[in-house]
Coordinates of C-alpha atoms and ligand atoms in Angstrom, one line a residue:
X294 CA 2.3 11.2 8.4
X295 CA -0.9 9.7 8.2
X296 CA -2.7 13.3 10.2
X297 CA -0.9 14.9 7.3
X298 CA -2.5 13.1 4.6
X299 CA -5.8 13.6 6.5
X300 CA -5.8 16.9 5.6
X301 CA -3.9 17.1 2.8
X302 CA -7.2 15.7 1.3
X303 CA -9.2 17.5 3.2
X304 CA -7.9 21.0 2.2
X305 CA -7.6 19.2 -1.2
X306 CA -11.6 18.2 -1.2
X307 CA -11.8 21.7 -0.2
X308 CA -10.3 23.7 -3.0
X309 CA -11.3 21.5 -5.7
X310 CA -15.0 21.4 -5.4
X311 CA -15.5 23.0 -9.1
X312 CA -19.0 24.1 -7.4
X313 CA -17.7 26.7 -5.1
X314 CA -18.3 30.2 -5.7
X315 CA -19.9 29.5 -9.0
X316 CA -23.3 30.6 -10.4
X317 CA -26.3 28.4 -9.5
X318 CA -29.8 28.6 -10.6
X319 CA -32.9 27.1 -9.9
X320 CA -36.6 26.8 -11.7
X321 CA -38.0 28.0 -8.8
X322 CA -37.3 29.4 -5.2
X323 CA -38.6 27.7 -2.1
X324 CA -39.6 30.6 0.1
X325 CA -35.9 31.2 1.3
X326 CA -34.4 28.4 -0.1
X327 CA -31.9 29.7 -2.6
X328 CA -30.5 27.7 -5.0
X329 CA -26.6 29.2 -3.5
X330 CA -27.3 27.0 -0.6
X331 CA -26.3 24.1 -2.5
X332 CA -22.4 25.4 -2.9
X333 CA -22.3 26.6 0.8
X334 CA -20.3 24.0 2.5
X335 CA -22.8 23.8 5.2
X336 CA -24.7 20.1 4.3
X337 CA -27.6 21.8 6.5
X338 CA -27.4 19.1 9.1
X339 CA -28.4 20.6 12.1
X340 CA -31.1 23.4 10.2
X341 CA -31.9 22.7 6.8
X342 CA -33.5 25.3 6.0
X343 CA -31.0 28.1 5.9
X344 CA -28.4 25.8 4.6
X345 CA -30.7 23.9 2.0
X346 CA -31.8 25.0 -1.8
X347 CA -35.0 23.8 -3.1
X348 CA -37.4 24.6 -5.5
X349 CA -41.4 24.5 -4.8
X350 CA -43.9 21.9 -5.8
X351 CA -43.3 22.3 -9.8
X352 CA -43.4 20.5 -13.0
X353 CA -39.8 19.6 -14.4
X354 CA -38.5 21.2 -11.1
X355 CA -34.5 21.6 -11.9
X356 CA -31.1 23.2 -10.0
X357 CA -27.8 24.4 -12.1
X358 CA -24.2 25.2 -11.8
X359 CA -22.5 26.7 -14.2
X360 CA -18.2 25.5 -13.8
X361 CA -17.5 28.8 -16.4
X362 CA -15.7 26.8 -18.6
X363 CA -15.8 23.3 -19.3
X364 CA -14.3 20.3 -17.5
X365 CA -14.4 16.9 -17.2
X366 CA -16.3 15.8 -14.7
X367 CA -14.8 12.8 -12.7
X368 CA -17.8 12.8 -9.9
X369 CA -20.7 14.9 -8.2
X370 CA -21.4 14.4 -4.9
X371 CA -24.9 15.3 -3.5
X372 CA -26.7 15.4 0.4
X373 CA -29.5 14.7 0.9
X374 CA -31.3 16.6 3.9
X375 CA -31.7 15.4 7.0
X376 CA -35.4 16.8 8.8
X377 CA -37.3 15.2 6.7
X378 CA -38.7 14.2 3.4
X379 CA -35.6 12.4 1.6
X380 CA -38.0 11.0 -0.8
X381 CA -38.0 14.3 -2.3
X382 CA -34.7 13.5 -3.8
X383 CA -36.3 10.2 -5.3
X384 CA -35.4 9.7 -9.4
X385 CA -33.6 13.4 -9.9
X386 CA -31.4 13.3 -12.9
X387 CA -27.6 14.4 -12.7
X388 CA -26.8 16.0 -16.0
X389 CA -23.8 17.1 -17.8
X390 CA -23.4 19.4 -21.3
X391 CA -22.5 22.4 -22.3
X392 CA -25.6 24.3 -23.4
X393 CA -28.7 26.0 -22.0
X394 CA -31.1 24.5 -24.4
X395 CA -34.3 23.5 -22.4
X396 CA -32.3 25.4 -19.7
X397 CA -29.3 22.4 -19.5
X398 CA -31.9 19.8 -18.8
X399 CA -31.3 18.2 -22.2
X400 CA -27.7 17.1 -21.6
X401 CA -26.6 13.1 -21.2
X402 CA -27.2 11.8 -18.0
X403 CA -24.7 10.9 -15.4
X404 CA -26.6 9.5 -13.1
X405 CA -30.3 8.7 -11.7
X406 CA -30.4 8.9 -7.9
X407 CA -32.8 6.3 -6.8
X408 CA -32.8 7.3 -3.4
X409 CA -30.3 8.8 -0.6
X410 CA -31.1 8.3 2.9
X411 CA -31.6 11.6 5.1
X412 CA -28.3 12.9 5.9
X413 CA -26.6 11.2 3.6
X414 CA -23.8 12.4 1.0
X415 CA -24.1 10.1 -1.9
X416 CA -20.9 9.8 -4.7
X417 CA -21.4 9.7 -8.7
X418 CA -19.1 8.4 -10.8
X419 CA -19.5 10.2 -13.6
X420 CA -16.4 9.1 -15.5
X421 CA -15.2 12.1 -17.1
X422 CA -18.1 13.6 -18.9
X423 CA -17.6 16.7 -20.8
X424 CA -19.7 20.4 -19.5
X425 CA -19.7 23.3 -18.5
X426 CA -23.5 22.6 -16.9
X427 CA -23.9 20.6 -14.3
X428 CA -28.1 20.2 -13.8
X429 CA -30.0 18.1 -11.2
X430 CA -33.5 17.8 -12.9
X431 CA -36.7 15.6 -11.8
X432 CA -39.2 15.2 -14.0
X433 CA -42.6 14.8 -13.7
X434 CA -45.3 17.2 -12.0
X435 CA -46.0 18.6 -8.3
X436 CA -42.2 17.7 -7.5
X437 CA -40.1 19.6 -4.7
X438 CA -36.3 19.5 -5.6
X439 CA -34.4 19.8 -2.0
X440 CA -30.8 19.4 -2.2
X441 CA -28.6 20.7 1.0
X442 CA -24.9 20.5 -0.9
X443 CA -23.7 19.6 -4.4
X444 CA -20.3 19.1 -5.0
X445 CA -18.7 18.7 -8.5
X446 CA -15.0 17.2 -9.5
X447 CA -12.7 16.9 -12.1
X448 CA -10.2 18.4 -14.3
X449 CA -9.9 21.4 -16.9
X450 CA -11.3 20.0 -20.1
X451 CA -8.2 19.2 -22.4
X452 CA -10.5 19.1 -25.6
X453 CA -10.9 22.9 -25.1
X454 CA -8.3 24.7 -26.3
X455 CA -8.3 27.5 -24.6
X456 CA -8.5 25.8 -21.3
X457 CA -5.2 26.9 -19.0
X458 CA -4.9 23.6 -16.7
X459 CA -3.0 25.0 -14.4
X460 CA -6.0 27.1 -13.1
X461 CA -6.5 26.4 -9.5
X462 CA -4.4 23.7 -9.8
X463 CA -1.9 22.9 -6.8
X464 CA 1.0 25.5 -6.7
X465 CA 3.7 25.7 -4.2
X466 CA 7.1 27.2 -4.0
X467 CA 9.8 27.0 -2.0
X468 CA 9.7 30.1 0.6
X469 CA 7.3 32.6 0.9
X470 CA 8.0 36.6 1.1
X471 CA 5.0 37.8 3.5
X472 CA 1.6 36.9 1.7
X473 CA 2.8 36.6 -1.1
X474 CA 1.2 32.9 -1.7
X475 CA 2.6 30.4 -4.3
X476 CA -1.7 30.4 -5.5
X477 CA -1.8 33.8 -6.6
X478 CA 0.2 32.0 -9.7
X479 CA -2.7 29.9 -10.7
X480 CA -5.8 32.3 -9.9
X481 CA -6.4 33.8 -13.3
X482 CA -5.1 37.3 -12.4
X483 CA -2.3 38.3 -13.4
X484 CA -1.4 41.0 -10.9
X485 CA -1.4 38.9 -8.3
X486 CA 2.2 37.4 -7.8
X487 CA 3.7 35.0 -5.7
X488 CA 7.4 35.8 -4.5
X489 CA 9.8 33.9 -2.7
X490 CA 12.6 35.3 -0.1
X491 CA 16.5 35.5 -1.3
X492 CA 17.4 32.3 -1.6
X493 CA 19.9 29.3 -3.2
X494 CA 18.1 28.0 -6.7
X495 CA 14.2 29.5 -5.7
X496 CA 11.4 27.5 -7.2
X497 CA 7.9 27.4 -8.0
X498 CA 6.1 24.5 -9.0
X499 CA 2.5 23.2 -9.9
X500 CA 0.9 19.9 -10.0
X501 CA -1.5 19.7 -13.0
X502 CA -3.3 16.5 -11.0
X503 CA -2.9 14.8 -14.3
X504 CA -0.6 13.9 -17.0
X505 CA -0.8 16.5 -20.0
X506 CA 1.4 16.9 -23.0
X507 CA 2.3 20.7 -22.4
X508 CA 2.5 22.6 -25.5
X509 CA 3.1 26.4 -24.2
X510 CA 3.9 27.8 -21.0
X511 CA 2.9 31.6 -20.0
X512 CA 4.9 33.5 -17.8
X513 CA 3.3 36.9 -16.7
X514 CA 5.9 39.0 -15.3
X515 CA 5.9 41.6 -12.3
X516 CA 5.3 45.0 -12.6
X517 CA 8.2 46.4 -11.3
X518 CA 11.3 47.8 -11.2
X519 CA 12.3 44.2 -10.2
X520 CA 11.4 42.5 -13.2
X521 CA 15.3 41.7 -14.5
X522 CA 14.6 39.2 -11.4
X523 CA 13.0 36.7 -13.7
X524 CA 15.7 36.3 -16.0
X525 CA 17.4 33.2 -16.3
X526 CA 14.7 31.7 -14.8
X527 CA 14.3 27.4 -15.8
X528 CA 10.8 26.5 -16.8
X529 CA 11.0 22.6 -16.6
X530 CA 8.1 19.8 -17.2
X531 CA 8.3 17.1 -14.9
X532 CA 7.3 13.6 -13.6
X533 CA 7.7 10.9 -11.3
X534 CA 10.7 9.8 -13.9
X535 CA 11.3 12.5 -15.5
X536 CA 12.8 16.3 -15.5
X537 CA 12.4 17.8 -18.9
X538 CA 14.0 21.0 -19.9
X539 CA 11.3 23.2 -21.8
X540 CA 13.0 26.6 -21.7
X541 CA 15.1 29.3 -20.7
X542 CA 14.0 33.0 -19.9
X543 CA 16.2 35.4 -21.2
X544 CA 14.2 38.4 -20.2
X545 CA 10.3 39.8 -20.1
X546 CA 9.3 42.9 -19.8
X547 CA 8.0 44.4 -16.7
X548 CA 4.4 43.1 -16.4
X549 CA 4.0 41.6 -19.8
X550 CA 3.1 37.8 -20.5
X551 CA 5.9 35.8 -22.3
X552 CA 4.8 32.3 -24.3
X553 CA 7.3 29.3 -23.6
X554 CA 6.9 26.8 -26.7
X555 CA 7.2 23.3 -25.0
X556 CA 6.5 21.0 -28.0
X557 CA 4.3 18.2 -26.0
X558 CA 6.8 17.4 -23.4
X559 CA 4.7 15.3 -21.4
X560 CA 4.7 15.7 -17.7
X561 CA 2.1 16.3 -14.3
X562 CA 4.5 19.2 -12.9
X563 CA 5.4 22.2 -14.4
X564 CA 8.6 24.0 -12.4
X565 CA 10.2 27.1 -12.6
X566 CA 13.3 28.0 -11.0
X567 CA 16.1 30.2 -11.3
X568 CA 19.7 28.8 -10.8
X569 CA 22.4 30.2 -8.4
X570 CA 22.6 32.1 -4.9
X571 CA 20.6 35.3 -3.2
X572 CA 18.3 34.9 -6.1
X573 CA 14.7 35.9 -6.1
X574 CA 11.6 34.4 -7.9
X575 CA 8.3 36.3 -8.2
X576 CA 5.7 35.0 -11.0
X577 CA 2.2 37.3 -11.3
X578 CA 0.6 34.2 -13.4
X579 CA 1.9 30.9 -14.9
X580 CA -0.4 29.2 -17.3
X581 CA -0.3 25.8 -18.7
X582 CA -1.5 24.7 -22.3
X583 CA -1.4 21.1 -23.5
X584 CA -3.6 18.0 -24.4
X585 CA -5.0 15.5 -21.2
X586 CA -3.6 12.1 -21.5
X587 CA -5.5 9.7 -20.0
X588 CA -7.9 9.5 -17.8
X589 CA -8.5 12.4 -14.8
X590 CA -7.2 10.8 -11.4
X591 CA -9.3 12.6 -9.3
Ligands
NAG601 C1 -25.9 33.6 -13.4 O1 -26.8 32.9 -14.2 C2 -28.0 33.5 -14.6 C3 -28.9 32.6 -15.3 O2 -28.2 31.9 -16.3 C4 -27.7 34.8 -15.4 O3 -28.9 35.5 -15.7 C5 -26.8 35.7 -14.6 O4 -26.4 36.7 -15.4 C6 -25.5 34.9 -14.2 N1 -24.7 35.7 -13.3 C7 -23.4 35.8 -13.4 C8 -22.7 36.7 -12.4 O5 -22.8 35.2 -14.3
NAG602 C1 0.8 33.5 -26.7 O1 0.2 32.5 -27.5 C2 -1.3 32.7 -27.6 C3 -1.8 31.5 -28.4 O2 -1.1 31.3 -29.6 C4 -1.6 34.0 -28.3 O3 -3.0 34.1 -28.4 C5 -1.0 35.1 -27.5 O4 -1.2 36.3 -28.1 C6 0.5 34.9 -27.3 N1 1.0 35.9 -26.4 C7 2.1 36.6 -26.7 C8 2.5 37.6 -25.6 O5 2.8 36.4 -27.6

């Protein structure tokens, strides 16, 4: 049990860096040190320089990532590298906002790193600030900023109301037709399905990784010859104590994207599942819409 939880966080760490595969920039390149080697999962351990970013010798020298929508942001992570110079690192700002005036560098400050040791990943609590932008930024002149990894958490910003916060979110569902993963139901596109085999009651389930009351559920449909499949199909809001009802699909059309009115049930787990025997459940996209309560728990 306890090997399982071992990498249930790992693969969990893993998915949820909000850093990973997004667009970084930097006020200046370092001969070949790109600012994407920041968000490669390679800390740059062993040879820094192909796995660090850094800027040259500059005045106001600063490194960005922007999450494409806004969150808020529980913690960044950031390592320092190991060959040599972690002084580099010495008084960089972490900041957190959602515009590019003065290129992001304005934004409220999460942190100030006083100093990480060479090697060393460093954790800031950044207790859910609001941004799309997250900016490392040392002020002052003639300063190099080296980072070798950057890694940014939290959830789906509930103050923004288009946010769907089941995006990337943690899907599963319970059997598997081929590839046909239980994530392609929570990775923005909706022509990529998940599907499970013939089966007694089929679900599909997310876990929204925080407590939300859930005001409208979208269901995209398969395009298919197949798509009566979904009908009668249970979308439910759950929690540890509770099992909600939210609605009933009669019927959507064949690749088309129905609404579900929930009305604020409040719940972590959104569900879908259709009753009775040799049934089949294949969802293209499910998105969630709803207000955060509380605080993240990441
Ligand atoms: C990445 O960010 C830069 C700087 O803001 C911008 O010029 C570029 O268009 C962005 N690229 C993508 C793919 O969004
Ligand atoms: C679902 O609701 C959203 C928000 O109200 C709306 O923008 C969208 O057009 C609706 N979709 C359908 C298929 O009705």
């Amino acid at each position: 049990a306890n090997l399982t939880l071992i990498y249930l966080i790992i693969i969990y760490k893993g998915l949820y860096n909000l850093a990973t595969g997004r667009n970084v920039t930097q006020s200046s390149n370092f001969g070949a040190w790109f600012a994407e080697q920041a968000i490669d999962f390679n800390p740059g351990l062993t040879k820094s320089y192909s796995a660090c970013s850094s800027t040259s010798a500059q005045t106001n020298s600063w490194w960005r990532v922007d999450l494409s929508s806004v969150y808020r942001v529980s913690r960044v992570v950031v390592t320092n590298r190991l060959d040599c110079c972690p002084e580099r690192i010495n008084g960089a700002e972490i900041r957190i906002g959602n515009s590019l005036e003065n290129n992001g560098n304005n934004h409220p400050i999460c942190a100030v790193i006083s100093s990480i040791p060479a090697g060393v990943s460093f954790t800031y609590i950044c207790n859910d600030m609001e941004g799309r932008y997250v900016n490392l930024f040392i002020p002052g002149d003639k300063r190099f900023l080296t980072v070798c990894e950057v890694e940014v958490y939290g959830v789906a910003s509930g103050s923004a109301p288009t946010a769907n916060t089941a995006l990337w979110r943690i899907a599963s569902q319970s059997s598997q037709l081929e590839d046909w993963i239980s994530r392609n139901t929570v990775d923005g596109l909706r022509d990529s399905c998940s599907h499970t085999n013939p089966q007694t009651d089929p679900w599909w389930k997310v876990d929204l990784l925080n407590e939300y009351k859930v005001n409208r559920v979208a269901i995209t449909n398969r395009l298919s010859k197949y798509y009566y499949r979904i009908n009668g199909a249970v979308i439910r809001i759950t929690d540890v104590l509770s099992v909600c009802r939210c609605a009933v699909v009669s019927t959507i059309p064949s690749g088309a994207t129905a609404n579900f009115s929930c009305g604020g049930i409040e719940g972590r787990y959104v569900t879908v599942h259709i009753p009775g025997d040799l049934k089949i459940l294949t969802l293209c996209e499910v998105e969630v819409y709803g207000d955060l309560i509380g605080k993240s728990l990441l």
